[in-house]
Amino acid sequence: MHLWRAVHRDYGCQISIAFLSEPQSQSYLLGGLRIAPRDRIEAPGYDNDREALRLALKMREKIDYALKAHIGGPLGLRALERGQVVGAKFVVLPHRGARFGEPRDRELLDFIVEALNRFERETGVKPVTGQDLGHTRRLSFDSSIGSLDYISARCRGCGNVDTSVPTGVGNFWTLKG
């Protein structure tokens, strides 16, 4: 497992990216972009890097399950079968007033965009993020768009895809099984 981190020198916000792929492999890192929840950050001993590593392992379990159950579209399944899709997690530790809908959210979004683009250039792996809980709020500077709209327009690998339905379906079948 690998860990890549960027910290904004002025704001102190951070993105930790944990991934289960070799650098320069041109594989796709599948994992949601998560804004660390306030209650997790305020818990004693919180560490953003450790949170990303823990969640990346959970993503690997989901990918393994998708491969075993043969779940996905034709392109996704081919990439899964070739080992080109691997687990990852992108965990953002925001600065004060920068959660989505708060006055400084654009600063955080611009940092995330720059970090994801730099990550792809430096590591040779492709981040594929999707909508995760917390991204549904409208932005303070433009109430007509959401955070994933903003990011996906500026990052090649960011898909504005609501992952709650497939996650819910997977959870249902796991419980039923």
mmCIF file of C-alpha atoms in Angstrom:
data_model
loop_
_atom_site.group_PDB
_atom_site.id
_atom_site.type_symbol
_atom_site.label_atom_id
_atom_site.label_comp_id
_atom_site.label_asym_id
_atom_site.label_seq_id
_atom_site.Cartn_x
_atom_site.Cartn_y
_atom_site.Cartn_z
ATOM 1 C CA MET A 1 0.000 0.000 0.000
ATOM 2 C CA HIS A 2 1.182 3.509 -0.798
ATOM 3 C CA LEU A 3 0.373 6.865 0.724
ATOM 4 C CA TRP A 4 0.609 10.257 -0.972
ATOM 5 C CA ARG A 5 -0.092 13.495 0.884
ATOM 6 C CA ALA A 6 -0.412 17.164 0.038
ATOM 7 C CA VAL A 7 -0.729 19.946 2.613
ATOM 8 C CA HIS A 8 -1.655 23.494 1.660
ATOM 9 C CA ARG A 9 1.101 25.757 2.983
ATOM 10 C CA ASP A 10 -1.244 28.695 3.705
ATOM 11 C CA TYR A 11 -4.470 27.062 4.871
ATOM 12 C CA GLY A 12 -3.199 23.860 6.500
ATOM 13 C CA CYS A 13 -5.803 21.678 4.782
ATOM 14 C CA GLN A 14 -4.575 18.262 3.726
ATOM 15 C CA ILE A 15 -5.414 15.461 1.316
ATOM 16 C CA SER A 16 -4.194 11.948 2.055
ATOM 17 C CA ILE A 17 -4.412 9.426 -0.769
ATOM 18 C CA ALA A 18 -3.928 5.766 0.104
ATOM 19 C CA PHE A 19 -3.714 3.418 -2.848
ATOM 20 C CA LEU A 20 -3.050 -0.239 -3.571
ATOM 21 C CA SER A 21 -1.258 0.105 -6.882
ATOM 22 C CA GLU A 22 2.327 0.449 -7.918
ATOM 23 C CA PRO A 23 3.310 3.947 -9.036
ATOM 24 C CA GLN A 24 3.557 4.385 -12.818
ATOM 25 C CA SER A 25 1.236 1.386 -13.380
ATOM 26 C CA GLN A 26 -1.434 3.435 -15.217
ATOM 27 C CA SER A 27 -4.047 1.640 -13.123
ATOM 28 C CA TYR A 28 -7.284 3.249 -11.992
ATOM 29 C CA LEU A 29 -7.687 4.066 -8.321
ATOM 30 C CA LEU A 30 -11.275 3.552 -7.320
ATOM 31 C CA GLY A 31 -12.272 5.283 -4.129
ATOM 32 C CA GLY A 32 -14.500 8.094 -3.051
ATOM 33 C CA LEU A 33 -13.305 11.569 -2.235
ATOM 34 C CA ARG A 34 -14.148 11.903 1.441
ATOM 35 C CA ILE A 35 -14.194 15.080 3.464
ATOM 36 C CA ALA A 36 -13.226 13.973 6.962
ATOM 37 C CA PRO A 37 -16.306 14.294 9.192
ATOM 38 C CA ARG A 38 -16.083 16.744 12.101
ATOM 39 C CA ASP A 39 -16.762 14.075 14.712
ATOM 40 C CA ARG A 40 -13.888 11.915 13.372
ATOM 41 C CA ILE A 41 -11.469 14.848 13.267
ATOM 42 C CA GLU A 42 -12.334 15.870 16.825
ATOM 43 C CA ALA A 43 -11.858 12.340 18.186
ATOM 44 C CA PRO A 44 -8.667 11.833 20.178
ATOM 45 C CA GLY A 45 -5.814 10.493 18.070
ATOM 46 C CA TYR A 46 -7.335 11.258 14.660
ATOM 47 C CA ASP A 47 -4.795 10.906 11.860
ATOM 48 C CA ASN A 48 -5.798 11.721 8.269
ATOM 49 C CA ASP A 49 -3.203 9.384 6.761
ATOM 50 C CA ARG A 50 -4.342 6.471 8.903
ATOM 51 C CA GLU A 51 -7.971 7.190 7.978
ATOM 52 C CA ALA A 52 -7.104 7.054 4.254
ATOM 53 C CA LEU A 53 -5.182 3.790 4.688
ATOM 54 C CA ARG A 54 -8.037 2.172 6.636
ATOM 55 C CA LEU A 55 -10.641 3.198 4.070
ATOM 56 C CA ALA A 56 -8.480 2.108 1.109
ATOM 57 C CA LEU A 57 -8.421 -1.410 2.532
ATOM 58 C CA LYS A 58 -12.228 -1.347 2.653
ATOM 59 C CA MET A 59 -12.294 -0.256 -1.001
ATOM 60 C CA ARG A 60 -10.107 -3.236 -1.883
ATOM 61 C CA GLU A 61 -12.714 -5.496 -0.291
ATOM 62 C CA LYS A 62 -15.443 -3.909 -2.427
ATOM 63 C CA ILE A 63 -13.380 -4.342 -5.588
ATOM 64 C CA ASP A 64 -12.612 -7.968 -4.730
ATOM 65 C CA TYR A 65 -16.326 -8.573 -4.190
ATOM 66 C CA ALA A 66 -17.217 -6.906 -7.526
ATOM 67 C CA LEU A 67 -14.699 -9.128 -9.309
ATOM 68 C CA LYS A 68 -15.890 -12.333 -7.626
ATOM 69 C CA ALA A 69 -19.568 -11.502 -8.185
ATOM 70 C CA HIS A 70 -18.853 -10.258 -11.724
ATOM 71 C CA ILE A 71 -20.563 -6.929 -11.056
ATOM 72 C CA GLY A 72 -19.932 -4.005 -13.386
ATOM 73 C CA GLY A 73 -20.211 -2.825 -16.939
ATOM 74 C CA PRO A 74 -18.182 -4.407 -19.750
ATOM 75 C CA LEU A 75 -15.301 -1.890 -19.659
ATOM 76 C CA GLY A 76 -15.122 -1.926 -15.875
ATOM 77 C CA LEU A 77 -15.146 -5.717 -15.718
ATOM 78 C CA ARG A 78 -12.349 -5.972 -18.291
ATOM 79 C CA ALA A 79 -10.245 -3.516 -16.290
ATOM 80 C CA LEU A 80 -11.062 -5.408 -13.070
ATOM 81 C CA GLU A 81 -10.078 -8.736 -14.596
ATOM 82 C CA ARG A 82 -6.749 -7.282 -15.776
ATOM 83 C CA GLY A 83 -6.048 -5.906 -12.306
ATOM 84 C CA GLN A 84 -6.171 -2.324 -13.559
ATOM 85 C CA VAL A 85 -8.764 -1.218 -10.998
ATOM 86 C CA VAL A 86 -7.452 -1.045 -7.472
ATOM 87 C CA GLY A 87 -8.710 0.289 -4.174
ATOM 88 C CA ALA A 88 -7.895 3.750 -2.937
ATOM 89 C CA LYS A 89 -9.304 6.480 -0.751
ATOM 90 C CA PHE A 90 -8.951 10.234 -0.989
ATOM 91 C CA VAL A 91 -9.453 11.806 2.455
ATOM 92 C CA VAL A 92 -9.508 15.582 2.798
ATOM 93 C CA LEU A 93 -8.901 17.358 6.092
ATOM 94 C CA PRO A 94 -10.493 20.782 5.514
ATOM 95 C CA HIS A 95 -9.479 24.098 7.022
ATOM 96 C CA ARG A 96 -11.861 26.194 9.107
ATOM 97 C CA GLY A 97 -14.857 27.530 7.184
ATOM 98 C CA ALA A 98 -14.074 25.481 4.086
ATOM 99 C CA ARG A 99 -16.601 22.652 4.183
ATOM 100 C CA PHE A 100 -18.957 22.722 1.218
ATOM 101 C CA GLY A 101 -21.464 25.538 1.550
ATOM 102 C CA GLU A 102 -19.212 27.483 3.937
ATOM 103 C CA PRO A 103 -17.566 30.802 2.971
ATOM 104 C CA ARG A 104 -14.109 29.347 2.171
ATOM 105 C CA ASP A 105 -15.205 26.261 0.223
ATOM 106 C CA ARG A 106 -13.706 27.475 -3.061
ATOM 107 C CA GLU A 107 -10.216 27.547 -1.486
ATOM 108 C CA LEU A 108 -10.613 23.918 -0.486
ATOM 109 C CA LEU A 109 -11.985 22.876 -3.876
ATOM 110 C CA ASP A 110 -9.128 24.572 -5.733
ATOM 111 C CA PHE A 111 -6.649 22.802 -3.434
ATOM 112 C CA ILE A 112 -8.320 19.416 -4.104
ATOM 113 C CA VAL A 113 -8.258 19.991 -7.874
ATOM 114 C CA GLU A 114 -4.581 20.983 -7.848
ATOM 115 C CA ALA A 115 -3.674 18.038 -5.590
ATOM 116 C CA LEU A 116 -5.515 15.415 -7.674
ATOM 117 C CA ASN A 117 -3.966 16.675 -10.907
ATOM 118 C CA ARG A 118 -0.484 16.761 -9.316
ATOM 119 C CA PHE A 119 -1.010 13.287 -7.854
ATOM 120 C CA GLU A 120 -1.738 11.822 -11.302
ATOM 121 C CA ARG A 121 1.299 13.540 -12.853
ATOM 122 C CA GLU A 122 3.652 12.415 -10.074
ATOM 123 C CA THR A 123 2.462 8.839 -9.537
ATOM 124 C CA GLY A 124 1.352 7.704 -12.984
ATOM 125 C CA VAL A 125 -1.879 6.265 -11.595
ATOM 126 C CA LYS A 126 -5.330 7.637 -12.332
ATOM 127 C CA PRO A 127 -7.590 8.779 -9.512
ATOM 128 C CA VAL A 128 -11.246 8.003 -10.138
ATOM 129 C CA THR A 129 -13.383 9.709 -7.554
ATOM 130 C CA GLY A 130 -17.130 9.683 -7.271
ATOM 131 C CA GLN A 131 -19.776 11.306 -5.207
ATOM 132 C CA ASP A 132 -19.640 10.455 -1.564
ATOM 133 C CA LEU A 133 -21.717 11.636 1.366
ATOM 134 C CA GLY A 134 -21.109 15.306 2.075
ATOM 135 C CA HIS A 135 -20.793 16.399 -1.549
ATOM 136 C CA THR A 136 -24.463 17.147 -2.086
ATOM 137 C CA ARG A 137 -24.422 20.653 -0.602
ATOM 138 C CA ARG A 138 -24.313 23.614 -2.934
ATOM 139 C CA LEU A 139 -21.261 25.834 -3.008
ATOM 140 C CA SER A 140 -21.097 29.217 -1.287
ATOM 141 C CA PHE A 141 -19.886 31.015 -4.422
ATOM 142 C CA ASP A 142 -22.315 29.378 -6.870
ATOM 143 C CA SER A 143 -25.487 27.779 -5.567
ATOM 144 C CA SER A 144 -26.267 26.241 -8.955
ATOM 145 C CA ILE A 145 -23.487 23.620 -8.747
ATOM 146 C CA GLY A 146 -22.309 21.004 -6.303
ATOM 147 C CA SER A 147 -18.759 20.209 -5.282
ATOM 148 C CA LEU A 148 -18.385 17.217 -7.609
ATOM 149 C CA ASP A 149 -19.595 19.339 -10.540
ATOM 150 C CA TYR A 150 -16.793 21.795 -9.774
ATOM 151 C CA ILE A 151 -14.111 19.138 -9.317
ATOM 152 C CA SER A 152 -15.137 16.934 -12.257
ATOM 153 C CA ALA A 153 -14.983 19.909 -14.625
ATOM 154 C CA ARG A 154 -11.337 20.458 -13.624
ATOM 155 C CA CYS A 155 -9.967 16.939 -13.028
ATOM 156 C CA ARG A 156 -9.829 14.336 -15.753
ATOM 157 C CA GLY A 157 -10.439 11.373 -13.439
ATOM 158 C CA CYS A 158 -13.252 12.753 -11.350
ATOM 159 C CA GLY A 159 -16.624 11.372 -12.259
ATOM 160 C CA ASN A 160 -19.719 13.112 -11.029
ATOM 161 C CA VAL A 161 -21.437 9.860 -10.200
ATOM 162 C CA ASP A 162 -23.691 9.276 -7.231
ATOM 163 C CA THR A 163 -22.338 6.069 -5.700
ATOM 164 C CA SER A 164 -25.024 5.782 -3.035
ATOM 165 C CA VAL A 165 -27.304 3.521 -5.145
ATOM 166 C CA PRO A 166 -24.669 0.878 -6.034
ATOM 167 C CA THR A 167 -23.370 1.012 -2.476
ATOM 168 C CA GLY A 168 -26.898 0.458 -1.160
ATOM 169 C CA VAL A 169 -27.477 -2.450 -3.563
ATOM 170 C CA GLY A 170 -24.166 -4.019 -2.532
ATOM 171 C CA ASN A 171 -25.031 -3.597 1.141
ATOM 172 C CA PHE A 172 -28.434 -5.227 0.578
ATOM 173 C CA TRP A 173 -26.988 -8.288 -1.154
ATOM 174 C CA THR A 174 -24.231 -8.613 1.433
ATOM 175 C CA LEU A 175 -26.814 -8.634 4.234
ATOM 176 C CA LYS A 176 -29.092 -10.996 2.324
ATOM 177 C CA GLY A 177 -26.196 -13.385 1.719
#
